[in-house]
Short mmCIF file of C-alpha atoms in Angstrom, two decimals:
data_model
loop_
_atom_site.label_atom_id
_atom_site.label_comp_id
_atom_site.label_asym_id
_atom_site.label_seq_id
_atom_site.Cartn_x
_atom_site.Cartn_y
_atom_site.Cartn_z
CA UNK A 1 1.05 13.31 13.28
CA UNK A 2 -2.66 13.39 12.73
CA UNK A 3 -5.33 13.68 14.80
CA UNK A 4 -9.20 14.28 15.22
CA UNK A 5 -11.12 16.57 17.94
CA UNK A 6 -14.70 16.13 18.57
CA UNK A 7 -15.34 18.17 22.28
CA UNK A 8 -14.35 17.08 24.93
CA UNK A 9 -12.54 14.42 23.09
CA UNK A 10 -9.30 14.14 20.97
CA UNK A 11 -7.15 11.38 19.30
CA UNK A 12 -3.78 11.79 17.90
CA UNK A 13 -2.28 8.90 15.77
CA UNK A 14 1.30 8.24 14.45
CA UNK A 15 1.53 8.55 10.74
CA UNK A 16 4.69 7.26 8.93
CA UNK A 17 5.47 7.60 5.47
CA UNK A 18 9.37 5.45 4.54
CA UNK A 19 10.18 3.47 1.72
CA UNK A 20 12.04 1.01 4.29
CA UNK A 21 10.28 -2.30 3.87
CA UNK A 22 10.98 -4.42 7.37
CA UNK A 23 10.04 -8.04 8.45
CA UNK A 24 11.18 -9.71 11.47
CA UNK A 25 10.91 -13.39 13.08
CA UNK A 26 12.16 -14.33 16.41
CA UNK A 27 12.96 -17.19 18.88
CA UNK A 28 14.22 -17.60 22.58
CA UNK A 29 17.67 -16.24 21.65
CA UNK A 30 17.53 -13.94 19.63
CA UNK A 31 15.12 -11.28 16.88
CA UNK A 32 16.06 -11.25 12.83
CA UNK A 33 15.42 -7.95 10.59
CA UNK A 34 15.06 -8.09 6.60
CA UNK A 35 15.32 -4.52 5.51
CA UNK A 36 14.24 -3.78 1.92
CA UNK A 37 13.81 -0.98 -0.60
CA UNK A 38 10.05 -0.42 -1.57
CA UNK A 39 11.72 2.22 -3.92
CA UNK A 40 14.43 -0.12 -5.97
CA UNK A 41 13.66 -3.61 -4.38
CA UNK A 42 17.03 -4.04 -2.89
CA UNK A 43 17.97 -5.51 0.63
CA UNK A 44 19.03 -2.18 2.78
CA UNK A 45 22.51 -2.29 3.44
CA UNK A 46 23.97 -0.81 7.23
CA UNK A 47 20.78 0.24 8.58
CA UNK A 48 20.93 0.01 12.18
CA UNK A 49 18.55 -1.66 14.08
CA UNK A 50 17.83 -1.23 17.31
CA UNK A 51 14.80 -2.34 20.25
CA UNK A 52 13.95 0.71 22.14
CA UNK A 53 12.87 -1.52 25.06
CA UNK A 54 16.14 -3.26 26.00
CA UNK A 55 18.58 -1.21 23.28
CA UNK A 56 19.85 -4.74 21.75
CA UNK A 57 21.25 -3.24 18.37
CA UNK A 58 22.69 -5.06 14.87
CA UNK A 59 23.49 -3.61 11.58
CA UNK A 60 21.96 -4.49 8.52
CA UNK A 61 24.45 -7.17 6.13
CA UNK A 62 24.70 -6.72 2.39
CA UNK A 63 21.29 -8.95 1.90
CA UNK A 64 19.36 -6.07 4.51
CA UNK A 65 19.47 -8.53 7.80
CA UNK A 66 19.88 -7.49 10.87
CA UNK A 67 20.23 -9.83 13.97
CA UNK A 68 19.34 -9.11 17.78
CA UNK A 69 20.08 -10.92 20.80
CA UNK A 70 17.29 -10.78 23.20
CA UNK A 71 18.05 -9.53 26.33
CA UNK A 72 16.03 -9.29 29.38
CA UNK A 73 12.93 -6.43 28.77
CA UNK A 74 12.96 -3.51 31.72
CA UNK A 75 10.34 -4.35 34.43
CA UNK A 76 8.74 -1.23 33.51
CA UNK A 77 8.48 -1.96 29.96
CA UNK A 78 7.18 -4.92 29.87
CA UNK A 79 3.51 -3.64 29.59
CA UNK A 80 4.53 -1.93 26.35
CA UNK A 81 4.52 -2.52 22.72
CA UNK A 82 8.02 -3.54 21.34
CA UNK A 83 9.45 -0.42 19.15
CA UNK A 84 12.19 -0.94 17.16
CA UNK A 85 14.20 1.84 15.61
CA UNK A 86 15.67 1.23 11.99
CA UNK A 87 18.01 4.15 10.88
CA UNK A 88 21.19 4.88 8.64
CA UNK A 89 23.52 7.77 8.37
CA UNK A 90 21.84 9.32 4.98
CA UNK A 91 18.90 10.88 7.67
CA UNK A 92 16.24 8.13 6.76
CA UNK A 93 14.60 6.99 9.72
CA UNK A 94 11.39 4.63 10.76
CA UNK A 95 9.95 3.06 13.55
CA UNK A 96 8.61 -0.43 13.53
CA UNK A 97 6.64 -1.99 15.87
CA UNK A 98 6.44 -5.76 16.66
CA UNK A 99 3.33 -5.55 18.73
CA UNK A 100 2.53 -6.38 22.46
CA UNK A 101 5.35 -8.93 24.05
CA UNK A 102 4.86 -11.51 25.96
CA UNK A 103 7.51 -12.33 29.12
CA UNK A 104 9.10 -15.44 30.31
CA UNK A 105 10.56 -16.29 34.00
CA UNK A 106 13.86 -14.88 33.13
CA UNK A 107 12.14 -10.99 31.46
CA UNK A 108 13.25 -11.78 27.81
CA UNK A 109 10.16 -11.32 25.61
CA UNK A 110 8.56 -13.82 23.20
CA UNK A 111 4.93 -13.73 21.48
CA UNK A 112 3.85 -16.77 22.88
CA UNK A 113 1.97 -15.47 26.39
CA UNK A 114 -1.19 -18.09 26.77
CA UNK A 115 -0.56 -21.72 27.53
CA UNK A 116 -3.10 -23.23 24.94
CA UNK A 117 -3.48 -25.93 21.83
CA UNK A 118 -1.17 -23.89 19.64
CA UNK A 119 1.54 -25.28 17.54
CA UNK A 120 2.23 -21.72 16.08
CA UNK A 121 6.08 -21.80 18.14
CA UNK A 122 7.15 -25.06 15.88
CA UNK A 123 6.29 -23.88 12.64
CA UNK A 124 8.26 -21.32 10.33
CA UNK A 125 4.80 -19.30 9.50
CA UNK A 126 3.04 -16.18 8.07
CA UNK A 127 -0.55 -15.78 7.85
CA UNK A 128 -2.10 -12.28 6.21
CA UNK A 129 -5.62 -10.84 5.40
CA UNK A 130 -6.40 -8.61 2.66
CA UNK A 131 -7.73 -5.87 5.27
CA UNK A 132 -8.30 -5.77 9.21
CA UNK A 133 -11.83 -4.32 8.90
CA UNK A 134 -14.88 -5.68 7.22
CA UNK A 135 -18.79 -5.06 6.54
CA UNK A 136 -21.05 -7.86 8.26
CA UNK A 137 -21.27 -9.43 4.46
CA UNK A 138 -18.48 -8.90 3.23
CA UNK A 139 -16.07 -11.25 1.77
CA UNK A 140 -12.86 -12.44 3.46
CA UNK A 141 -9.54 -13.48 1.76
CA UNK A 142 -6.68 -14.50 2.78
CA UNK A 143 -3.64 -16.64 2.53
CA UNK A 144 -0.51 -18.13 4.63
CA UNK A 145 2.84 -20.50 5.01
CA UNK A 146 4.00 -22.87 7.29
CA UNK A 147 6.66 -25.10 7.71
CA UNK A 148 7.82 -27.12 10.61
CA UNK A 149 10.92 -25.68 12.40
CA UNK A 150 12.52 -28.72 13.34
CA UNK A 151 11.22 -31.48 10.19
CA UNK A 152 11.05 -28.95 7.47
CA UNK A 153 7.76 -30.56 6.48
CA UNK A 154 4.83 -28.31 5.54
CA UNK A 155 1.06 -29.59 5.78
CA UNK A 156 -0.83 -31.16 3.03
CA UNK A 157 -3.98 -29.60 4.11
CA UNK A 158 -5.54 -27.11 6.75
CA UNK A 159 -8.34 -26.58 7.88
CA UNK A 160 -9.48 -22.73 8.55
CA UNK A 161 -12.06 -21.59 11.29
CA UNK A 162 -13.83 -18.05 12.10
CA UNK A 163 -15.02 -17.80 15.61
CA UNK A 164 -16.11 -14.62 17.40
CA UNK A 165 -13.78 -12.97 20.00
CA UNK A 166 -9.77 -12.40 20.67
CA UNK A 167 -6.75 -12.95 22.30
CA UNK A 168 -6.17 -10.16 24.46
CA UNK A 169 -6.39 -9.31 27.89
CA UNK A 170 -8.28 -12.31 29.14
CA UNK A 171 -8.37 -11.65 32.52
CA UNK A 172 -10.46 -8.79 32.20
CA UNK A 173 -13.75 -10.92 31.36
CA UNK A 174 -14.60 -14.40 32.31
CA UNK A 175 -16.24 -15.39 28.90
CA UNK A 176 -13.35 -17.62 28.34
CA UNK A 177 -14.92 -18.52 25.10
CA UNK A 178 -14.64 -15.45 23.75
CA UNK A 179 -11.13 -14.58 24.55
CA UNK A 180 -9.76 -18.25 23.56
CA UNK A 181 -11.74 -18.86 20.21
CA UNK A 182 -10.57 -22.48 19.71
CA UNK A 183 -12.49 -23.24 23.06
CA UNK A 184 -15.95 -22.51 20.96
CA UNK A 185 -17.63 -24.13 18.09
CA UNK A 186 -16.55 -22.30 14.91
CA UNK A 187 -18.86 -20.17 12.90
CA UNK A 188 -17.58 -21.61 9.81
CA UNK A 189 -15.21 -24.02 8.86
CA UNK A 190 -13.08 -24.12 5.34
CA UNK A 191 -10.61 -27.07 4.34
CA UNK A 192 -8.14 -26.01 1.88
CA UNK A 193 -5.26 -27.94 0.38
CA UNK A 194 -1.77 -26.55 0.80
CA UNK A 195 1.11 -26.29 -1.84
CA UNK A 196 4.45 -25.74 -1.27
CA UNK A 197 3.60 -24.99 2.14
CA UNK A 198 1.25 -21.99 0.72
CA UNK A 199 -2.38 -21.69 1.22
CA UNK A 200 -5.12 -19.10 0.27
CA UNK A 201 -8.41 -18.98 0.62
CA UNK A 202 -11.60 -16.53 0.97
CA UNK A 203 -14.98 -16.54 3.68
CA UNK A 204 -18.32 -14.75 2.31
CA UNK A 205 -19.24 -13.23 6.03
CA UNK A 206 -22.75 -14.72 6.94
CA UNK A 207 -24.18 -10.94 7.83
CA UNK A 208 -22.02 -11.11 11.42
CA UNK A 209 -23.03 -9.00 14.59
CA UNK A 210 -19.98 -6.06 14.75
CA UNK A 211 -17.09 -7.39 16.75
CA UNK A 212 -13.56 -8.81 16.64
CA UNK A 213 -13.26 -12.19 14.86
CA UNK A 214 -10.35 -14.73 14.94
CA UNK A 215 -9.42 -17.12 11.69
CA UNK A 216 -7.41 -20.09 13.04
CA UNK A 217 -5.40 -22.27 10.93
CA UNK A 218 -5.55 -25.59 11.90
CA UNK A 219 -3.55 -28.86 11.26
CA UNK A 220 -6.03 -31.75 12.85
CA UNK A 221 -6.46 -30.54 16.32
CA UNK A 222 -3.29 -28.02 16.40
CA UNK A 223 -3.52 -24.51 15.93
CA UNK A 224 -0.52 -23.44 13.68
CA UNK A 225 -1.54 -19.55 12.52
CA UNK A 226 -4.23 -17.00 14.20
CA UNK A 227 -5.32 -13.70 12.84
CA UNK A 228 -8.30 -11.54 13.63
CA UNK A 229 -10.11 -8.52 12.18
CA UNK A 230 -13.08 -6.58 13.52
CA UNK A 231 -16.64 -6.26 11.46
CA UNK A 232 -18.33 -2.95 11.46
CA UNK A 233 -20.98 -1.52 9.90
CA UNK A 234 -18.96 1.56 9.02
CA UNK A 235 -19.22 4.46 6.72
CA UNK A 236 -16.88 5.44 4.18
CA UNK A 237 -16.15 9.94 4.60
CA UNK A 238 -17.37 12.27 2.84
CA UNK A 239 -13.82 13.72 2.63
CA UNK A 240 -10.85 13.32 1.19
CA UNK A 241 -6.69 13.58 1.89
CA UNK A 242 -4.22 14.50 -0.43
CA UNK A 243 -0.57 14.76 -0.38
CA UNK A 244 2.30 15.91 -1.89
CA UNK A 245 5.58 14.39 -1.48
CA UNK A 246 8.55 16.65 -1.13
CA UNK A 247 11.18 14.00 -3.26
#
């Protein structure tokens, strides 16, 4: 655990070191794991898996997957970030967490909360950036995959927008704009071709005001991948950390 005082204040943060690897994809029935070594490169084999909001549980096959049927979320968890719990019986232990879910009329979770012009649900997808935080000029890159759930058919082209704001929490303000980027005109506006269903790309960062940002990936008019980062003008520290591992 580390944390940082400066009086009255303190902050404590989770730090996790593992050499367990985990990605997971989901859909109205049920969650999949893929467990893998960072240390060898292998899939995990028996791990268990297991959602500390409704205790759904699977153990890991010989190619390190896992799969979860999704159960209804606790009323009083519903609020709360989705942990999920991926141990085996040598002692190594992590926690993973899937984010903030979103709930359906029955309580089983999804990640699909605001009715808008997204297409993200029917598309196999990943989209990543090369860090979450960025100077107002600095450069951007990133890169992503999609491919249609039910046609198999990936895009021959997308078309990438940066707008200013989020996703979260938009009933707190009533800048709609700002909460739904796609309902704004873009700040800028990239067209890249797309291979194999793979794209990549970079933004030089037009000296933005500090904030939250939002890159969607478009196909026409549909929205089929989001990601955001925030743009500060921080600091790097005048300190360092070191460590040691044990093994």
């Amino acid at each position: 655990q580390a944390g940082a005082t400066e009086e009255p204040l303190k902050a404590q943060a989770l730090l996790q070191v593992t050499d367990t690897a985990a990605w997971f994809i989901e859909d109205k029935d049920k969650t999949v794991f893929w467990l893998n070594s960072l240390k060898t490169g292998e899939p995990l084999r028996d791990f268990t898996v297991e959602s500390l909001s409704t205790g759904a549980s699977d153990t890991t096959d010989a190619g390190g997957l896992a799969t979860l049927m999704r159960i209804p979320v606790p009323e009083e968890k519903q609020s709360l970030p989705e942990y999920y719990l991926l141990r085996h019986d040598n002692g190594d232990v992590s926690v993973y967490n899937s984010g903030y879910p979103s709930i359906t009329g029955n309580g089983t979770s999804g990640r699909s909360i605001w009715p808008s012009r997204t297409e993200e649900g029917n598309y196999w997808r990943y989209a990543g950036l090369d860090r979450t935080l960025y100077k107002p000029t600095d450069t951007v890159h990133f890169w992503g995959f999609a491919r249609h759930r039910a046609t198999g058919v990936s895009p021959q082209a997308v078309t990438v927008e940066l707008a200013q704001g989020g996703w979260m929490y938009p009933w707190m303000d009533t800048r709609s704009s700002y909460w739904f980027p796609m309902l704004q005109k873009p700040l800028m506006t990239l067209s890249l071709p797309v291979e194999n269903g793979v794209w990549d790309g970079s933004l030089s960062l037009p000296n933005l005001e500090t904030g939250y940002y939002t890159l969607s990936v478009k196909q026409g008019d549909d929205v089929i991948s989001v990601s955001g980062f925030s743009v500060e003008n921080y600091v790097k520290p005048a300190w360092q950390i070191t460590a040691t591992a044990d093994k």
